[in-house]
XYZ file of C-alpha atoms in Angstrom:
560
model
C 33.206 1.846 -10.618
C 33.114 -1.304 -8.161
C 29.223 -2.825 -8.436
C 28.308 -5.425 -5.640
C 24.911 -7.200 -6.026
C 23.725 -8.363 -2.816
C 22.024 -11.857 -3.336
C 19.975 -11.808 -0.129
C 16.895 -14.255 1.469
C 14.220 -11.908 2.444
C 11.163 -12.881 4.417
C 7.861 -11.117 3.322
C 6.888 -8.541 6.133
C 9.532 -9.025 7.920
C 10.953 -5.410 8.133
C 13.500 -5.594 10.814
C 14.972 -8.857 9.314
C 15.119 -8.028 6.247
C 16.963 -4.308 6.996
C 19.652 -6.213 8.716
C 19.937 -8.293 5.664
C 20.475 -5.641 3.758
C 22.336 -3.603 5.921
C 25.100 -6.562 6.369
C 25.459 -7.516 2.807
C 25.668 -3.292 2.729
C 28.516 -3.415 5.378
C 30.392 -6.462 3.159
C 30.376 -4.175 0.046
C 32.033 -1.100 1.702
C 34.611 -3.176 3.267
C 35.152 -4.396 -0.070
C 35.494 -1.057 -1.442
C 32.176 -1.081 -3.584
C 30.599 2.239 -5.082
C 27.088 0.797 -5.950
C 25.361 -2.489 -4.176
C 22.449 -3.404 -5.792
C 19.854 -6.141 -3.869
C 16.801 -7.748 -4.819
C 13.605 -6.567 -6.408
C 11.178 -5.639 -3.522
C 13.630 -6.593 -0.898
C 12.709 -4.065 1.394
C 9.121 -5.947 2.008
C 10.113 -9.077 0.799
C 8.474 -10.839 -2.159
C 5.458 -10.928 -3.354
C 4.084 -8.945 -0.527
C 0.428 -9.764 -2.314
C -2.590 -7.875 -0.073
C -0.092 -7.272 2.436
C 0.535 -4.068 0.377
C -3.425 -3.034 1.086
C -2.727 -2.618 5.255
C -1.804 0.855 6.153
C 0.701 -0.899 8.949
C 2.738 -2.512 6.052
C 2.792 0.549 4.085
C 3.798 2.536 7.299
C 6.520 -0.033 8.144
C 7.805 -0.356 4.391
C 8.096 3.953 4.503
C 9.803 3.914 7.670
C 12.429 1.257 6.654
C 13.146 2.898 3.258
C 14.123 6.001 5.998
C 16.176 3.670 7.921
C 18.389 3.354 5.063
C 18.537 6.694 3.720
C 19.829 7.856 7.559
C 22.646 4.552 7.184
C 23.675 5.658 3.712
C 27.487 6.397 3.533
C 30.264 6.123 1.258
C 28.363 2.921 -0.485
C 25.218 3.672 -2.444
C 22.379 1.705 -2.682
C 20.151 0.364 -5.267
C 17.038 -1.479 -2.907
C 13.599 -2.695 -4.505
C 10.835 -1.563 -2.643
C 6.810 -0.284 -3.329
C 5.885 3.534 -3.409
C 2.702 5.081 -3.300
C 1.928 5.939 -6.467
C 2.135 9.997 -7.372
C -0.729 9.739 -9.781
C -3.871 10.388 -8.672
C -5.221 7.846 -10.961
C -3.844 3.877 -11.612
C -3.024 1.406 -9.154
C -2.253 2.648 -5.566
C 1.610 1.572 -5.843
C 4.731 1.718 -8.450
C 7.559 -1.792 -7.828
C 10.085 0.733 -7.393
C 14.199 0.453 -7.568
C 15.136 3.564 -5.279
C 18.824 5.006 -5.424
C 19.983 6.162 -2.044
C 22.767 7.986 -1.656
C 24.559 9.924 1.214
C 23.815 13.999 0.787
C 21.684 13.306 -2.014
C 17.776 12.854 -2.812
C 16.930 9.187 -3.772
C 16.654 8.748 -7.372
C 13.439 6.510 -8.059
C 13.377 3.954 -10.865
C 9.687 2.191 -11.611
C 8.851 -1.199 -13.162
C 7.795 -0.780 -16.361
C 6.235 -4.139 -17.443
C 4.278 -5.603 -15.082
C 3.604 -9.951 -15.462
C 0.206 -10.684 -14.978
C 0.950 -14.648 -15.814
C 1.427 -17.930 -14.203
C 2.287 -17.054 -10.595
C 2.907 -13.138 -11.358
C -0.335 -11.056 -10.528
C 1.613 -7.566 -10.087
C -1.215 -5.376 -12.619
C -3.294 -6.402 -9.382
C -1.302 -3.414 -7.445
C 1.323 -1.440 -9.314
C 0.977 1.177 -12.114
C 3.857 0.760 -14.769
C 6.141 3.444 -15.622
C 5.370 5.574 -18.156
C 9.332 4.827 -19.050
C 12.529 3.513 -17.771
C 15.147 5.601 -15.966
C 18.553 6.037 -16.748
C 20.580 7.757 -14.375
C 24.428 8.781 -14.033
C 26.656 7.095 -12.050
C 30.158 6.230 -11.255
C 30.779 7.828 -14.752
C 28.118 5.365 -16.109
C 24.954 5.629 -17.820
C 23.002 3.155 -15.644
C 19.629 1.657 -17.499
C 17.668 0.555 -13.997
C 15.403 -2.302 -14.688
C 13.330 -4.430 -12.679
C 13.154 -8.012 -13.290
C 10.593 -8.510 -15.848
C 11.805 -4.995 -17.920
C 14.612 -7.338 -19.633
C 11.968 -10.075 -20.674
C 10.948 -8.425 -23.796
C 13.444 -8.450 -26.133
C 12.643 -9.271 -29.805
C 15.797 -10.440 -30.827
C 15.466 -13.141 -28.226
C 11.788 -13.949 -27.975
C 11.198 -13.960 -31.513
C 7.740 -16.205 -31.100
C 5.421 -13.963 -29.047
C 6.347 -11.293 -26.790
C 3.884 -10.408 -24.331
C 4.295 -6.642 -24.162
C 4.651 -3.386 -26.876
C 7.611 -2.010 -25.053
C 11.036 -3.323 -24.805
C 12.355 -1.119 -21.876
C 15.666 -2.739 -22.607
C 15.901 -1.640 -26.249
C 15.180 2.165 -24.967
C 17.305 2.530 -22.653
C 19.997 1.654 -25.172
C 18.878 4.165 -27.588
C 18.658 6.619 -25.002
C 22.592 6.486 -24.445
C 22.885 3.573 -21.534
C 26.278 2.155 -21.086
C 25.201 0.001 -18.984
C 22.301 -1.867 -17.215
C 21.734 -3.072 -14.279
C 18.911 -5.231 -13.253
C 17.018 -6.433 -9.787
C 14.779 -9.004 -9.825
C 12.811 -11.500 -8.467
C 12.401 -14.242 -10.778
C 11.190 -17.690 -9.255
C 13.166 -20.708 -10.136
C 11.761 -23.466 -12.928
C 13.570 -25.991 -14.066
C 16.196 -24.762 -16.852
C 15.678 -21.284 -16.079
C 18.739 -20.629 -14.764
C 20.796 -21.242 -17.933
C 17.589 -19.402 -19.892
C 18.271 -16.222 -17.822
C 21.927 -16.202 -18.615
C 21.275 -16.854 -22.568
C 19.055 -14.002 -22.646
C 20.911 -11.413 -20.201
C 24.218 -12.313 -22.712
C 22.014 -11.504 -26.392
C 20.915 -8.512 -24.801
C 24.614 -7.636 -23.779
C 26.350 -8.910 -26.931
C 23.664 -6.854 -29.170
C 23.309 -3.762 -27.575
C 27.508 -3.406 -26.922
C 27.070 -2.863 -22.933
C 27.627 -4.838 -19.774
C 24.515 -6.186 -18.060
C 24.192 -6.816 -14.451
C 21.503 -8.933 -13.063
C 21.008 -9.757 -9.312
C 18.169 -11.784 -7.862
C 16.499 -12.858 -4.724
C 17.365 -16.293 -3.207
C 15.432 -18.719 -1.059
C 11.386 -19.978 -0.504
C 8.693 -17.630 -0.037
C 5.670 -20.356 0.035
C 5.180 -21.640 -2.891
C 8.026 -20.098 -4.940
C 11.906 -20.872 -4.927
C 14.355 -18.093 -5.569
C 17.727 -19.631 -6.849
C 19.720 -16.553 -7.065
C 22.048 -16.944 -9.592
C 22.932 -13.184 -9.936
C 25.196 -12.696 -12.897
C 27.266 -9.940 -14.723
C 27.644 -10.193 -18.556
C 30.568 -7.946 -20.287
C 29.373 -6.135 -23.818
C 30.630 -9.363 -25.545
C 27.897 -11.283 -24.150
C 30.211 -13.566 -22.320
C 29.272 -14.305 -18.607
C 32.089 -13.502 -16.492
C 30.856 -13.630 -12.950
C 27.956 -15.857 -11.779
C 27.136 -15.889 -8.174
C 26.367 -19.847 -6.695
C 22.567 -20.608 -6.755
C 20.243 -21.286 -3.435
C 22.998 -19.100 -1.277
C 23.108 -15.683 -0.105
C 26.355 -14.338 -1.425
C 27.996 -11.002 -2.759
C 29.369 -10.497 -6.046
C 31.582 -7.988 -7.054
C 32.670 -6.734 -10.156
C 34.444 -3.687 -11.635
C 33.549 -1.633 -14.775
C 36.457 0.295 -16.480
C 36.082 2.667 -19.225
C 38.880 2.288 -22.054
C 40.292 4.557 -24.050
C 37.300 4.391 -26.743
C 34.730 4.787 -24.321
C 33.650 1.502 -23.965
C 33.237 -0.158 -20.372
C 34.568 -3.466 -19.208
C 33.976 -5.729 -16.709
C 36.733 -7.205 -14.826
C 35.757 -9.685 -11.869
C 36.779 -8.899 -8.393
C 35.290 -11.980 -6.363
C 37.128 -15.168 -6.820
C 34.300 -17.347 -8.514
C 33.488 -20.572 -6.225
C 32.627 -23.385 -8.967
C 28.273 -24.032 -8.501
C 27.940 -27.621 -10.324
C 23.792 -26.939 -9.924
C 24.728 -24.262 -13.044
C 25.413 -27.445 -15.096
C 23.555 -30.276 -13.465
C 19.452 -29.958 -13.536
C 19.117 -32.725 -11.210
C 21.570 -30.644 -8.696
C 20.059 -27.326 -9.111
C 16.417 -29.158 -8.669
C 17.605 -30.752 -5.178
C 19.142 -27.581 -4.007
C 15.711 -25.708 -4.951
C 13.444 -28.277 -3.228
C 15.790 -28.669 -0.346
C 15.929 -24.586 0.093
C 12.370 -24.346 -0.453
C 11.355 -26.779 2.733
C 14.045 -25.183 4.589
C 12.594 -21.486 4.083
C 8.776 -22.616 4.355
C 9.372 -24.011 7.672
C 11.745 -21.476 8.873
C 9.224 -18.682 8.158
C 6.261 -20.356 9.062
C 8.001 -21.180 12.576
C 8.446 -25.072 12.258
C 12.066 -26.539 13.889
C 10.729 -30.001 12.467
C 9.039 -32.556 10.577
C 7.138 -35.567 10.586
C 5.924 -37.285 7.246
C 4.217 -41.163 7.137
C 6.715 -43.545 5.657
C 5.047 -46.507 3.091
C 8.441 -47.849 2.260
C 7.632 -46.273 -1.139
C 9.869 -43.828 -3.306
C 8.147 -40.793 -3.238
C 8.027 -40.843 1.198
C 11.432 -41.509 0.768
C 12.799 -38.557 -1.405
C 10.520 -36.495 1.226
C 12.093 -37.802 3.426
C 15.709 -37.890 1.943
C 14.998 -34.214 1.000
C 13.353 -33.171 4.511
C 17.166 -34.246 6.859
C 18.788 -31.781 4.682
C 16.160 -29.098 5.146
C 16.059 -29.504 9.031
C 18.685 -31.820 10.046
C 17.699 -35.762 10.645
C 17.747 -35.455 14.368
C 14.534 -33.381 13.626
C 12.791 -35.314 10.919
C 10.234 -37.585 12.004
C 9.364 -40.895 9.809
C 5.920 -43.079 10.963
C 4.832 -46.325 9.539
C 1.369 -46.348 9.313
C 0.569 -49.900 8.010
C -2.935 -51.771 7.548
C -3.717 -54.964 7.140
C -3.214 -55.035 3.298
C 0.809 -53.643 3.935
C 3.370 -56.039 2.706
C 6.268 -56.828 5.523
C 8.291 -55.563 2.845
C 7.548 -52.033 2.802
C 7.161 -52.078 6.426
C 11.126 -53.324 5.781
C 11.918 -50.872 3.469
C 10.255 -47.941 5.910
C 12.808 -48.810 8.871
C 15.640 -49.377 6.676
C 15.362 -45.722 5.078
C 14.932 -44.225 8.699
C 18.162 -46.096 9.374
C 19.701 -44.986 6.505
C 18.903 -41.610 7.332
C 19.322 -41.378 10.730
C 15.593 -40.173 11.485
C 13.290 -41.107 14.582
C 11.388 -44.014 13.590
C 7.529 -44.923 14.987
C 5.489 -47.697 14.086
C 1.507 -46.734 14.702
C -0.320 -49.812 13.257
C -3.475 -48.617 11.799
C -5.424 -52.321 12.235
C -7.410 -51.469 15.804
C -8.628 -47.868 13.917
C -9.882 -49.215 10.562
C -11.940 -52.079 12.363
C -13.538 -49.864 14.765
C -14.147 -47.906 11.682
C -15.763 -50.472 9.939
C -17.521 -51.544 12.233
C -19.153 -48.500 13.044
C -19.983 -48.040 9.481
C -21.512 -51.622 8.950
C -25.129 -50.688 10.018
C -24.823 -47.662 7.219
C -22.960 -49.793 5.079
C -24.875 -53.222 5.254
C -25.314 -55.187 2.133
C -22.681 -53.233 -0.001
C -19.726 -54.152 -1.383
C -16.117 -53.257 -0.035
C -14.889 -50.332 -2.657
C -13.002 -46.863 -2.447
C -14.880 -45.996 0.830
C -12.947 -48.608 2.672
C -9.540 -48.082 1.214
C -10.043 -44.118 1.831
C -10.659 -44.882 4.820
C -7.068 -45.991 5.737
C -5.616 -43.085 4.038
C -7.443 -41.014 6.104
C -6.793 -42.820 9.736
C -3.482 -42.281 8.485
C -3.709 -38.529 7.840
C -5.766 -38.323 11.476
C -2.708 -39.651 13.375
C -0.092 -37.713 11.781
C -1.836 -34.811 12.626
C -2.162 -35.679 15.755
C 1.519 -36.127 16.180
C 1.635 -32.440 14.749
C -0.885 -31.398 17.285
C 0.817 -32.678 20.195
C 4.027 -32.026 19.513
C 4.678 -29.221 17.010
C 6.034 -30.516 13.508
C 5.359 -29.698 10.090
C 3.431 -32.462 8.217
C 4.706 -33.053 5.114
C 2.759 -34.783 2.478
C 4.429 -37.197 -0.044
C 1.439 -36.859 -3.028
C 3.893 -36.536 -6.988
C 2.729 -33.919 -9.481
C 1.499 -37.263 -11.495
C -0.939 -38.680 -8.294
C -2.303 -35.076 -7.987
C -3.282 -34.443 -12.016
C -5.445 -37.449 -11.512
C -7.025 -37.498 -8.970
C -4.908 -40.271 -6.922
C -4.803 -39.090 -3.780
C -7.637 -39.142 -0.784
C -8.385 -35.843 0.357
C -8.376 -35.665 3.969
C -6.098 -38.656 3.747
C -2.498 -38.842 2.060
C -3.064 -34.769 1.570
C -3.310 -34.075 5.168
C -0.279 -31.894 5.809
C 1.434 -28.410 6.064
C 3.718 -28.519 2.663
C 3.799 -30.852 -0.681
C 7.422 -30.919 -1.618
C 7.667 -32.839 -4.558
C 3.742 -31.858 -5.826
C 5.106 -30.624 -8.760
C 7.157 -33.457 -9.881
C 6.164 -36.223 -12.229
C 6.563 -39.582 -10.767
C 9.929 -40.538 -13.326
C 10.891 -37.131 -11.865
C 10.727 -38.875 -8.310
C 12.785 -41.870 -9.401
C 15.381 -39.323 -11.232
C 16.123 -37.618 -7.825
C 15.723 -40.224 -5.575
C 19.033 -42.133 -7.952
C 20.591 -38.714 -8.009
C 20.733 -38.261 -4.594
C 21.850 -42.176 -4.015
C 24.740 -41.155 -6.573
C 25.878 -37.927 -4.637
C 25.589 -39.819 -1.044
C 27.996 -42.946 -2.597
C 25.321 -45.089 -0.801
C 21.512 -46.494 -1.380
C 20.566 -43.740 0.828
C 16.953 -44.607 -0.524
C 16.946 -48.944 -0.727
C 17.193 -50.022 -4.015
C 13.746 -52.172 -3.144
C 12.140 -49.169 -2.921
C 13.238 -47.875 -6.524
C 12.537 -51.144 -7.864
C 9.062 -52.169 -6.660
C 6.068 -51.878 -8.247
C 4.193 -48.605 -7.041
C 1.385 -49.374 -4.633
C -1.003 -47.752 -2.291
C -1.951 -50.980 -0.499
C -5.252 -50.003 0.062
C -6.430 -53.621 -0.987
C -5.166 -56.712 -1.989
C -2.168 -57.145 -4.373
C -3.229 -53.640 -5.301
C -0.595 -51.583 -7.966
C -0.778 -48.028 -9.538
C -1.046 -49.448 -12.410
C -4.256 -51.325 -11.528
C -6.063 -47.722 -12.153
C -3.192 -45.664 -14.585
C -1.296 -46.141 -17.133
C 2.511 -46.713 -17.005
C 4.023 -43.485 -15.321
C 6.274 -43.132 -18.313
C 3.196 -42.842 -20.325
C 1.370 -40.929 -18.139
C 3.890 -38.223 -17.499
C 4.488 -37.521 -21.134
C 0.628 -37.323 -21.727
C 0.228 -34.915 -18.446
C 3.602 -32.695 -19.696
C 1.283 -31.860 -22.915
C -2.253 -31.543 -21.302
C -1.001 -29.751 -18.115
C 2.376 -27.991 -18.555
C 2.111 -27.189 -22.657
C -2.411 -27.219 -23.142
C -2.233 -29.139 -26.113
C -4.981 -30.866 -27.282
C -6.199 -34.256 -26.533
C -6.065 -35.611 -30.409
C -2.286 -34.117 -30.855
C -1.489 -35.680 -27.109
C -2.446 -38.656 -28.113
C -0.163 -38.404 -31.217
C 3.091 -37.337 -29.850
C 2.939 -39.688 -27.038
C 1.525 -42.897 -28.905
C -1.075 -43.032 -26.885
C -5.220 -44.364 -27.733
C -7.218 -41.047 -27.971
C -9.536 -42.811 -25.730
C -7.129 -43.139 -23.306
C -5.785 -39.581 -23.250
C -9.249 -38.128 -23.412
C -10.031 -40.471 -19.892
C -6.688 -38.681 -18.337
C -7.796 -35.312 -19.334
C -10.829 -35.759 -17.766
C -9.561 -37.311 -14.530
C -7.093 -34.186 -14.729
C -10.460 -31.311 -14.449
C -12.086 -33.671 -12.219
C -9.929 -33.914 -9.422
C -9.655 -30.277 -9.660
C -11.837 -29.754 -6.371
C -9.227 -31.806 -4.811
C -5.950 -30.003 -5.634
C -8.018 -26.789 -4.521
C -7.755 -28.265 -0.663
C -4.401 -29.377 -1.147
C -1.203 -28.346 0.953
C 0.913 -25.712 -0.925
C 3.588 -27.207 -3.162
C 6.830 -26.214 -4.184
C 7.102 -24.876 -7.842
C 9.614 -26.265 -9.951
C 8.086 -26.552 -13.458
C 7.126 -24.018 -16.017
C 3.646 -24.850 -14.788
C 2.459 -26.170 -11.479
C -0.498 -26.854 -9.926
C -1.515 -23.585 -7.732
C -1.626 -20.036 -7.641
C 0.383 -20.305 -11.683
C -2.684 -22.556 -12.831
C -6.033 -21.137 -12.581
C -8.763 -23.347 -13.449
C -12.972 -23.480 -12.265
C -13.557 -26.529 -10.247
C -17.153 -26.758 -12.340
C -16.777 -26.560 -16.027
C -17.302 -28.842 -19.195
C -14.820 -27.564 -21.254
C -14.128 -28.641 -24.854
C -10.581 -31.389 -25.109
């Protein structure tokens, strides 16, 4: 049998576009000769379809497609992830189905059986699990179909806690699979890539069967898709990996021997993907993919971002030219009277590097008519955070303007480090449509921003902008680390309080840090929580990011 997985980029709601997707990664497999081509969990829709599932159009429009294909199907079948009412007449009003079309034949209907209700998953919100996996023959296979989080269970793997009873994995073994194929769509974190692979090969290696895995690629708001569909022989060894952050087709066939046992033997030429081995490389490809999508399916051609001559407005802006080209990638300096000529330097020198518009919109004639019309209200009390946010917030007023008047995405420059504490104005520096790099720690930033000098052979980013002390020259001779700690420090204390939830006393003993000083973070971390509740959405790139994956009440006094 000759298996294709279709590793597609699906837009959520987007019916038409997402039926020619399928239907020309569907043409590619029968000109290649392919049996079975298997595409992404919910493709049909698009994921995750959230309350767009509750509107009787979408439901209407997702039935009607699901017909679309059924009248197309030929000589290839099809394995497609889609939502079905559910036949119950109790439960939850939908199953996440994998549905089997096939020319001259009734579709064979496969539902998700474990259903994550963690981090950014909230599927128990609309689907009923399967009362059981479904194996079905095919090709003169006994195919296990699984749905993305079905293969997450094994105990052999995740030997510390498993989150549910079942292993649908394990049963569809013992039922008499002989192989299993799995759609998914599983959002990219950092490391997860390689952490997908090691599990799909222990399931493969201890159950004796091949294991086919294909997932959805590209940015649905807040969540990255990298792809990386994979098929693992009964040996456990990985022997053909599609590229990550790019549609593609992979195709494989399985041969039964002469014992009964099937093989895999690759049939597309494997392109080397670097981002499998390099975390740095598969994190730019995931951020750069993820602006690209967000824009492209929110209806933004461009960009415009305020450039401080600092490092984390210059990996935006670094990362933005590949997302939408530089000739549409806006960079404005916004400075005040408390802006060094320096970073006014480094500001036109990136834009130069980059090959970006570049506007200057001095800020000066704003903040003293400002002032000035706050001095009666003001009168006798000394200059403080009022004033500075001030600035941050003329600055945030103009670029929207610019996005007003002529149409680009605003793109806020705010670290996952800034954000846990509070460091940002709202209103100000988190005026904008998108947060690219919210969810990475400030060492993160520098980490990139050197990567991507490395891969361009040039200081794409100046070196004086790596090297400089952080600022937001919102007074005089004013550095981060006026009001936080060193961001080495800091971003190991905020990996344990936000990412892992340990405790303040065992924080402060892994990272060296004074108790009192980790128990003044943690507290700046749930009180800017009001904040990161207005903020633009981010990309996700860690196991844990602020947003929809981190749920937390803006008023509470919990215990540290």
């Amino acid at each position: 049998m000759r298996l294709a997985l279709g590793q597609i980029d699906t837009t959520v709601g987007d019916f038409d576009g997402n039926l020619e997707s399928i239907s020309r990664v569907w043409r590619q497999a029968e000109t290649a000769g392919a049996h079975l081509l298997a595409v992404p969990e919910l493709a049909l829709c698009g994921y995750p379809p959230k309350d767009l599932l509750e509107r009787p159009a979408f439901q209407r429009s997702a039935a009607l497609a699901l017909k679309r294909l059924q009248a197309r199907a030929r000589g290839t079948a099809l394995l497609v992830g889609t939502f079905l009412p559910n036949p119950r007449s109790s439960g939850k009003p939908f199953l996440n189905a994998a549905v089997l079309v096939r020319k001259g034949r009734p579709p064979a209907v496969a539902g998700k059986t474990l259903l994550p209700t963690y981090d950014v998953f909230d599927e128990g919100r609309y689907f009923e699990p399967a009362a059981a996996p479904t194996l079905v023959r095919f090709g003169g296979e006994r195919v296990g179909l699984t749905i993305c989080e079905d293969l997450w269970n094994d105990k052999d793997f995740w030997r510390v806690r498993r989150l549910y009873q079942e292993d649908p994995g394990e049963e569809l073994l013992r039922r008499g699979a002989t192989f299993l194929l799995n759609i998914s769509a599983s959002p990219f974190s950092e490391g997860k890539p390689r952490l997908r692979q090691r599990m799909l090969s222990r399931l493969a290696r201890d159950g004796r069967v091949p294991v086919a895995y294909v997932n959805l690629v590209g940015g649905n708001d807040e969540l990255v898709f990298d792809g990386g569909s994979l098929v693992v022989d009964r040996t456990g060894h990985a022997c053909a990996a599609a590229p990550l952050f790019e549609e593609s087709l992979l195709l494989v066939d399985l041969v039964r021997d002469a014992k009964g046992k099937t093989s895999v033997v690759p049939v597309s030429r494997m392109r080397p993907d670097h981002r499998w081995d390099d975390p740095m490389a598969a994190l730019h490809g995931a951020l750069v993919v993820g602006i690209r999508d967000y824009a492209r399916k929110c209806g933004f051609r461009s960009a415009v971002l305020g450039l401080s001559g600092g490092i984390d407005s210059a990996l935006v802006a670094a990362l933005a030219i590949e997302a939408f080209g530089p000739e549409n990638v806006t960079g404005i300096a916004l400075p005040s009277r408390y802006s060094s000529a320096g970073s006014l330097a480094d500001a036109r020198q990136l834009a130069e590097n980059l090959g970006i518009r570049f506007e200057n919109v001095p800020i000066e004639p704003l903040f003293a008519a400002a002032r000035s019309s706050l001095a009666p209200l003001f009168q006798g009390l000394p200059e403080d955070v009022a004033e500075e946010n001030l600035q941050s917030r003329i600055r945030g007023m103009i670029l929207m303007a610019v996005s007003n008047k002529f149409g680009p995405l605003v793109l806020t420059t705010g670290n996952k480090s800034e954000l846990a504490v509070g460091y940002c104005t709202l209103y100000g520096d988190m005026c904008g449509g998108l947060a690219p790099i919210s969810d990475l720690p400030k060492m993160r930033v520098y980490a990139l921003a050197r990567h991507l000098n490395a891969k361009a052979g040039r200081p794409l980013i100046p070196v004086s902008s790596l090297k400089k002390p952080p600022s937001a020259e919102l007074r005089p001779d004013q550095t981060d680390q006026d009001s936080l700690p060193p961001y080495p420090l800091l971003d190991r204390i905020l990996e344990r309080l936000v990412e892992r939830n340990v405790s303040v006393a065992a924080t402060a003993r892994q990272t060296g840090a004074s108790r009192e000083l980790v128990e003044e973070i943690s507290r700046k971390i749930d009180r800017a929580e009001y904040k990161r509740a207005q903020a633009a959405p981010g990309l996700k790139v860690s196991k844990k990011a602020f947003g929809s994956g981190r749920r937390l009440p803006i008023a509470q006094r919990s215990p540290s």
